[in-house]
Tab-separated table of C-alpha atoms in Angstrom:
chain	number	residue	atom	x	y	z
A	10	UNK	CA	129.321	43.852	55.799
A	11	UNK	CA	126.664	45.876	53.990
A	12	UNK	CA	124.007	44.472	56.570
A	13	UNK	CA	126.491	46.055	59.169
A	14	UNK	CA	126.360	49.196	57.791
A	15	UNK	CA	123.088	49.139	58.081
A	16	UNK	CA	122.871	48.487	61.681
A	17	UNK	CA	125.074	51.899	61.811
A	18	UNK	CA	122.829	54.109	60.167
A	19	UNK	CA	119.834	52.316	61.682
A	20	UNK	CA	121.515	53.174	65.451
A	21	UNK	CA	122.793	56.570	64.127
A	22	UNK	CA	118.691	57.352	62.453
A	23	UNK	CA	117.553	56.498	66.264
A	24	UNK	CA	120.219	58.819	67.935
A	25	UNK	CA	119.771	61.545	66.373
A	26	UNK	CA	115.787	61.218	66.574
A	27	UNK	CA	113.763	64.528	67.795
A	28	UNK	CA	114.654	65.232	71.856
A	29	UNK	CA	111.075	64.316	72.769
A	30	UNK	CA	110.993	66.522	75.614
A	31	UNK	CA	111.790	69.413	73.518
A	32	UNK	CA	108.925	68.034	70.781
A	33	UNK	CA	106.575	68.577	74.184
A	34	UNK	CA	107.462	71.899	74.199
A	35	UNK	CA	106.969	73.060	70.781
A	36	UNK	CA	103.585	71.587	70.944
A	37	UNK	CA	102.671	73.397	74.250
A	38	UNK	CA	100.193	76.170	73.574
A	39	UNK	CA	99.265	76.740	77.168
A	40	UNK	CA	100.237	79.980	79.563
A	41	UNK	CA	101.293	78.984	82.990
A	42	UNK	CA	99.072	80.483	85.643
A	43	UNK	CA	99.524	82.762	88.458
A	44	UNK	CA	96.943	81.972	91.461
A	45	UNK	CA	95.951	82.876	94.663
A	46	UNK	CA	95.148	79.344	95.192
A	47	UNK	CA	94.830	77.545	99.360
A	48	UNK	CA	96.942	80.558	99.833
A	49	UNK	CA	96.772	84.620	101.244
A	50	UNK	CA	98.487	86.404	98.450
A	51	UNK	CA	100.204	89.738	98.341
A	52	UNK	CA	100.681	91.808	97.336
A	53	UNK	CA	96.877	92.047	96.205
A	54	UNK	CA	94.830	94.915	94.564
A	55	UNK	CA	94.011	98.328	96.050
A	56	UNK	CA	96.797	97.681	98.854
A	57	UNK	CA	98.685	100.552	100.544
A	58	UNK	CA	101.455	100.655	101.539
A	59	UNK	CA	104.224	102.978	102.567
A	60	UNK	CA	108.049	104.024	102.179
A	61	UNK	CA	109.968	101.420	103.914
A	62	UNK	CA	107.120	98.898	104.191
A	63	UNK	CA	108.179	95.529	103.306
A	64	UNK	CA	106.139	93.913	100.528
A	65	UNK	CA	105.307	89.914	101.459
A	66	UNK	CA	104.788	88.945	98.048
A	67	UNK	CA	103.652	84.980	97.848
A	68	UNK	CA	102.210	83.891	94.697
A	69	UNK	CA	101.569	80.174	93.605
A	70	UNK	CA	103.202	79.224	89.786
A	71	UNK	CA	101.889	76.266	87.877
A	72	UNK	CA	102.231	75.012	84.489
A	73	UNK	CA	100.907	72.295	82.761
A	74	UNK	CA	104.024	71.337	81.334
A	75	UNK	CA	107.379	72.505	82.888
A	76	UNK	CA	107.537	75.859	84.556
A	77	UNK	CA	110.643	78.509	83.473
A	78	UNK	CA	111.097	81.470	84.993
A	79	UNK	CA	109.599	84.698	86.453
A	80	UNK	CA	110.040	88.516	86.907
A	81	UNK	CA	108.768	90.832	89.370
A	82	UNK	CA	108.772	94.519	88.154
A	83	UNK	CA	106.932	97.909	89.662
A	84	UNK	CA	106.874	100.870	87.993
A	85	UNK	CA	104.775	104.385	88.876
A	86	UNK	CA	101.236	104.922	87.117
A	87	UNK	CA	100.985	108.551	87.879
A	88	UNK	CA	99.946	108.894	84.437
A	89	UNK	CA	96.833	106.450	84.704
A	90	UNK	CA	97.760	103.958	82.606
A	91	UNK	CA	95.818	100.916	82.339
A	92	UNK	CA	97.007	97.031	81.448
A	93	UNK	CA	94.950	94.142	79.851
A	94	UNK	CA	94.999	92.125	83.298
A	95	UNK	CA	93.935	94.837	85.450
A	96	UNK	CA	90.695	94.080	86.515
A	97	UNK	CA	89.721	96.604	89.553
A	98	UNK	CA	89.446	100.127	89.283
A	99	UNK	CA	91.273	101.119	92.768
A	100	UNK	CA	91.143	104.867	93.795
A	101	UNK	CA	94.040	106.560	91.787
A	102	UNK	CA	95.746	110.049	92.962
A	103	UNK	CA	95.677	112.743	90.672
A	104	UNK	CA	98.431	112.144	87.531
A	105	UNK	CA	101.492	113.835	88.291
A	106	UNK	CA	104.746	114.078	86.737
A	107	UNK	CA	107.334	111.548	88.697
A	108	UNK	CA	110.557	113.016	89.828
A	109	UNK	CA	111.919	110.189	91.755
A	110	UNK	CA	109.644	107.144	91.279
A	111	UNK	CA	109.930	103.736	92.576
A	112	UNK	CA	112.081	100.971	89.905
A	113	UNK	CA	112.246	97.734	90.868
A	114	UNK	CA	112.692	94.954	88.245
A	115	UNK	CA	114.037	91.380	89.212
A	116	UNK	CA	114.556	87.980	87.628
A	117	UNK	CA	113.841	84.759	89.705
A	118	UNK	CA	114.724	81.140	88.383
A	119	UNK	CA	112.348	78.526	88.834
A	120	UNK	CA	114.490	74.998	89.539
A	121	UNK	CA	114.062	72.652	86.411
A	122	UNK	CA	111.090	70.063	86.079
A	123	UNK	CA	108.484	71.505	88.149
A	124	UNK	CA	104.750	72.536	87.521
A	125	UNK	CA	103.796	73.995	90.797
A	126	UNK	CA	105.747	76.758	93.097
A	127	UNK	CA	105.276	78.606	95.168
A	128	UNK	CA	107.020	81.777	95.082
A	129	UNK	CA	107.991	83.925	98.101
A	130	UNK	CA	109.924	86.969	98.562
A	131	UNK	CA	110.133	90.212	100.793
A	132	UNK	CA	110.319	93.059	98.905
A	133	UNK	CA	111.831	96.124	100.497
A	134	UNK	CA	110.346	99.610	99.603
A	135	UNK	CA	112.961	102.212	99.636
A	136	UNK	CA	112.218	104.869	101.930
A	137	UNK	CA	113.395	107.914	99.574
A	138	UNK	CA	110.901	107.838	96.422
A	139	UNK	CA	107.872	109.086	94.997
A	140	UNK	CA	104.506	107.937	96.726
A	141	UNK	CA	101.366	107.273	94.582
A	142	UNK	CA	100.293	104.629	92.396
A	143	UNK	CA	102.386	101.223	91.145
A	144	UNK	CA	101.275	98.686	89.091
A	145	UNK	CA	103.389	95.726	90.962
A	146	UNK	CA	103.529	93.503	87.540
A	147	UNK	CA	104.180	89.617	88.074
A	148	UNK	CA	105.923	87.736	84.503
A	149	UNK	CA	105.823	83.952	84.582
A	150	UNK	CA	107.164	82.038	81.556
A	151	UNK	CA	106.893	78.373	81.307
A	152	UNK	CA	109.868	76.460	79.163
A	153	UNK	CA	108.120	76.892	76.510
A	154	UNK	CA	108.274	80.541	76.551
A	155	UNK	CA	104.093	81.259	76.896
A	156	UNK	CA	103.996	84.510	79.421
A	157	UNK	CA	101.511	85.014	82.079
A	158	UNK	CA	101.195	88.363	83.304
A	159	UNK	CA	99.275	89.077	86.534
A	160	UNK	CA	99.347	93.603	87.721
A	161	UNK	CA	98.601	94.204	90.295
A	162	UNK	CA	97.697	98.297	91.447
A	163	UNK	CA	98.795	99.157	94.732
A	164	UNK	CA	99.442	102.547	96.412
A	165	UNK	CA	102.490	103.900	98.464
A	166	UNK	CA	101.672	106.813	100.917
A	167	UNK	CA	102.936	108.573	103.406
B	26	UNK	CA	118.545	50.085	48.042
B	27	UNK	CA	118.300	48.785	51.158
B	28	UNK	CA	120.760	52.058	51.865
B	29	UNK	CA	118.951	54.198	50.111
B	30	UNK	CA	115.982	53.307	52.003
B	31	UNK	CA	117.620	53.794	55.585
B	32	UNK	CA	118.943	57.133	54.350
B	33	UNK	CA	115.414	58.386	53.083
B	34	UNK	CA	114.331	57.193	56.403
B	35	UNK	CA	116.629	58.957	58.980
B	36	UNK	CA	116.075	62.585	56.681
B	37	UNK	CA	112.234	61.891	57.187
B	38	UNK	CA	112.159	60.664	61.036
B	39	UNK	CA	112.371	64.096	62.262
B	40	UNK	CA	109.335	65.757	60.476
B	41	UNK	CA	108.510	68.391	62.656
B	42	UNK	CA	109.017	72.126	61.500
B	43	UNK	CA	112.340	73.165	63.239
B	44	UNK	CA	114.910	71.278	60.540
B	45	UNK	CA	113.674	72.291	57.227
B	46	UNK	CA	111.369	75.856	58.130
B	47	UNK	CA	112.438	78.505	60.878
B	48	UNK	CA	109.024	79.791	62.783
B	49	UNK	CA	107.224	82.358	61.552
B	50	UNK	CA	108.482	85.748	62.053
B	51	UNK	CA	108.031	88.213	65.151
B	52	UNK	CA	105.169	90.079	65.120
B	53	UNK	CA	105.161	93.450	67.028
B	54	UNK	CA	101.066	95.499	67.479
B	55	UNK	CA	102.216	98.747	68.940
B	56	UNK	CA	99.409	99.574	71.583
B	57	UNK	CA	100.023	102.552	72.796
B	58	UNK	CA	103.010	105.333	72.088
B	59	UNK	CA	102.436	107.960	74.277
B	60	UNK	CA	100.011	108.500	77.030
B	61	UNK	CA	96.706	106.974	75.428
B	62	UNK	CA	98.833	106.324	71.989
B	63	UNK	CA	98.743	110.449	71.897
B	64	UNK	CA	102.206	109.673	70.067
B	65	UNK	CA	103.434	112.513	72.232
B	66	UNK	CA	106.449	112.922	73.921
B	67	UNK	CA	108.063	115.864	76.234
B	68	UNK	CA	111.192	116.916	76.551
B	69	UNK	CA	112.677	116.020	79.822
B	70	UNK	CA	109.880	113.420	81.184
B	71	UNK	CA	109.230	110.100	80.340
B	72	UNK	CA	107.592	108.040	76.931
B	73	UNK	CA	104.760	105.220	77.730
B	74	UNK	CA	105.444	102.775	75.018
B	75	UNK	CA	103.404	99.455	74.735
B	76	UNK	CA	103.463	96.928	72.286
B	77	UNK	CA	102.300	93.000	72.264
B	78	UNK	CA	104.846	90.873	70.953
B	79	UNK	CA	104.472	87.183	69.551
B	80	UNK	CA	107.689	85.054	68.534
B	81	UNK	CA	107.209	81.144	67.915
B	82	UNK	CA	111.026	81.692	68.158
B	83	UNK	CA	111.257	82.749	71.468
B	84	UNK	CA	112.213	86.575	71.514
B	85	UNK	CA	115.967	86.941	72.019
B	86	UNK	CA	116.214	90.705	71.825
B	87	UNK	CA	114.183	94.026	71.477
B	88	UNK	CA	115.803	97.180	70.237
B	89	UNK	CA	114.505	100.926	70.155
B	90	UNK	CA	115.475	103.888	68.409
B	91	UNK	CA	113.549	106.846	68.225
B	92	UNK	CA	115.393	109.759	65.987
B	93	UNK	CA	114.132	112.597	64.513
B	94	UNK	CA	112.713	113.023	60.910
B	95	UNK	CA	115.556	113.435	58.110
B	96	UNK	CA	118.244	113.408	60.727
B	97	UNK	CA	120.343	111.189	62.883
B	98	UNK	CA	119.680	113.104	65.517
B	99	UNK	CA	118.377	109.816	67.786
B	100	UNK	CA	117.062	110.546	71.317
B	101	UNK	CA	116.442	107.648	72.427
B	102	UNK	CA	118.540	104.321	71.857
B	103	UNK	CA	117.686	101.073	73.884
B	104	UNK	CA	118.234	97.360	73.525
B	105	UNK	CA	116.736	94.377	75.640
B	106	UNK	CA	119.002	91.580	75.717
B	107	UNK	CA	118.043	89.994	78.689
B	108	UNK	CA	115.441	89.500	81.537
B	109	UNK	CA	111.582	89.835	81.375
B	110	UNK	CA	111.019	89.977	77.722
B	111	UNK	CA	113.768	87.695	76.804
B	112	UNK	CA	113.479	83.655	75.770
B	113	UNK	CA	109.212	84.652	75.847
B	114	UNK	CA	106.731	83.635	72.830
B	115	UNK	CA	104.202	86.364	74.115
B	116	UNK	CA	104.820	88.949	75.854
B	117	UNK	CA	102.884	92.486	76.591
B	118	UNK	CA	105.882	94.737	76.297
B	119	UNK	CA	105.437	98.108	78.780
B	120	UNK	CA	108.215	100.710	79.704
B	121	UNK	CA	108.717	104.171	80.243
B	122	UNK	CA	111.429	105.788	78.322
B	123	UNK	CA	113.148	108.583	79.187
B	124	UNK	CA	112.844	111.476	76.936
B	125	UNK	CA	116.077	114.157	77.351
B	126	UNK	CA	115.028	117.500	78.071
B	127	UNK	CA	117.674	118.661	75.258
B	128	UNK	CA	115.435	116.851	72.736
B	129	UNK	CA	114.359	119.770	70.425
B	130	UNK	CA	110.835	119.997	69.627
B	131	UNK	CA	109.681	118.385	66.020
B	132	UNK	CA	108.880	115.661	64.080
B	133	UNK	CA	110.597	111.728	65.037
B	134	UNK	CA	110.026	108.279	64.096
B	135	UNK	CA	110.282	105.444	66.523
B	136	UNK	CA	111.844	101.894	65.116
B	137	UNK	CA	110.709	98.978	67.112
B	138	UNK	CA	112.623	96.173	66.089
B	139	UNK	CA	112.102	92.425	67.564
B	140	UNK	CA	114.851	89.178	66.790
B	141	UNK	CA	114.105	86.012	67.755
B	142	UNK	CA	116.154	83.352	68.573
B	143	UNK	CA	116.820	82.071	64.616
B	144	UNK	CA	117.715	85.638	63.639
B	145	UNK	CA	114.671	86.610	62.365
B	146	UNK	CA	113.565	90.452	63.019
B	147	UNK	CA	110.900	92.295	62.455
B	148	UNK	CA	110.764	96.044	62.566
B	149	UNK	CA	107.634	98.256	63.060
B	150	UNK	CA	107.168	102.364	63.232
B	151	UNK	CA	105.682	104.993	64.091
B	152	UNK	CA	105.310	108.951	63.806
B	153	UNK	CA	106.062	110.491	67.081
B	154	UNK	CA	106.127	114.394	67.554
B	155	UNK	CA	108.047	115.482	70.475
B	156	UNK	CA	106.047	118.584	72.063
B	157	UNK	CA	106.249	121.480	74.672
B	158	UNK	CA	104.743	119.616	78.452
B	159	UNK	CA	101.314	121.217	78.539
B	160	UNK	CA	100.132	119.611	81.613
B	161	UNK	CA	98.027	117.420	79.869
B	162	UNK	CA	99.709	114.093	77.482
B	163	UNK	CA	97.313	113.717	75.179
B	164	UNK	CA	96.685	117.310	74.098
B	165	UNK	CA	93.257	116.962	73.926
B	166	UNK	CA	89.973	116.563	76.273
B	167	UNK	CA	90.543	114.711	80.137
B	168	UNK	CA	87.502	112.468	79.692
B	169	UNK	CA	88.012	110.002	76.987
B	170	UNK	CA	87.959	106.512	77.209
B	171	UNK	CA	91.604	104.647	78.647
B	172	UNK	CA	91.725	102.266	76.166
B	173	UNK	CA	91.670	98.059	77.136
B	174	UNK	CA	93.367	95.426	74.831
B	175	UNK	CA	92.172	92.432	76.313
């Protein structure tokens, strides 16, 4: 009997062992990566584009692990801000104050278990907003939860 | 004892951190509040507020207050409970907030607060002075250095 009960506590001490896959991802300590890799990306650096324009963004997602999920978001930089991934100084238009600028700011699931995608989306540019400069700013989170950020600076004129 | 044994055996199997200690808390580096951390804001336009963010928990929400010195007077009030920032370990957090044009001119304090996904927070602040729109952010010289955190 006590040999039985045992057995139990053995099966019970197996069950409830760590979820290994979720062990994998406390131990991951790399970003996932945003390329430009056998592909032509967009949108790119130093691009121009204009009110109604469509925006053929295609970016290729990897991880190393298990990729999660990833935001697109584009917000004015009539002030002249700078971010830490922005690596080309493009030709900015004088700062200005924005009255109606351009919001955009979307979440896009990645389908579980993969560690490549390739991400594709036309993105509309509404015709009634403020031109000038837009950091176009690509998220990607793995499962883990490490963030990639990729901005891109791109211009909307008349 | 043989009991005993399996019991010591099936607390121990599962040694990793997440049973016995949470993760360590949220950590919040305000980078810039205010165009070119001037810690200025203007009535009526809009606050550039950056901050890098690191949560081993995963960040599960962000919340903002900015009010003004000795009062409750709070102009701005925002919470981030889901999408970009949300379910992230690292994250460069960058918005514009919108500053009311009835904010009265004076001294405020901005609370940046960050949970994770245990319930941990952390809260940082800073001084902000909200100021008359004299065509320039920073109220100071054009030509200095933008500054890069990379």
């Amino acid at each position: 009997m006590k040999s039985k009960n045992i057995l139990y506590l053995v099966l019970l001490c197996a069950l409830s062992a760590c979820n290994s896959n979720d062990d994998e991802l406390q131990k991951d300590t790399e970003k996932p990566i945003i390329s430009e890799l056998n592909i032509v990306a967009n949108p790119i650096d130093c691009q121009v584009y204009h009110p109604g324009d469509v925006i053929p963004f295609h970016y290729i997602m990897t991880d190393n692990l298990e990729l999660g999920a990833y935001n697109i978001e584009v917000h004015n930089n009539f002030d002249h801000h700078t971010h830490s991934t922005t690596a080309i100084d493009c030709p900015l238009d004088p700062e200005k104050q924005p009255q109606h600028p351009w919001v955009f700011n979307k979440d896009y699931e990645i389908p579980a278990g993969l560690h490549s995608f390739d991400a594709r989306h036309d993105i509309q540019i509404p015709t009634d907003i403020d031109c000038g400069d837009y950091h176009f700013m690509i998220r990607l989170t793995d499962r883990a939860g490490w963030q990639q950020i990729h901005a891109v600076a791109i211009k909307i004129a008349e | 004892m043989a009991l005993f044994t399996v019991f010591t055996l099936s607390f121990t199997s599962c040694n990793n951190d997440d049973n016995d200690n949470l993760p360590s808390k949220p950590s919040i580096t305000l980078t810039e509040v205010g165009h070119d951390n001037s810690k200025h804001a203007h009535p009526g336009h809009d606050l550039h507020l950056e901050a890098d963010l690191l949560a081993d928990g995963l960040i599960q929400r962000i919340d903002i207050e900015i009010h003004q010195e000795g009062g409750a007077n709070k102009i701005v009030e925002k919470s981030y409970t889901e999408g970009k920032y949300i379910g992230v370990r690292n994250a460069e957090f960058h918005e514009h907030l919108d500053i009311p044009s009835t904010a009265p001119l004076g001294e405020y304090h901005l609370h940046f607060t960050v949970t994770d996904k245990s319930g941990q927070q952390t809260t940082v602040g800073s001084h902000i002075e909200v100021v008359e729109d004299d065509g320039d952010d920073d109220g100071d010289d054009d030509d200095h250095e933008h500054h890069h955190h990379d």
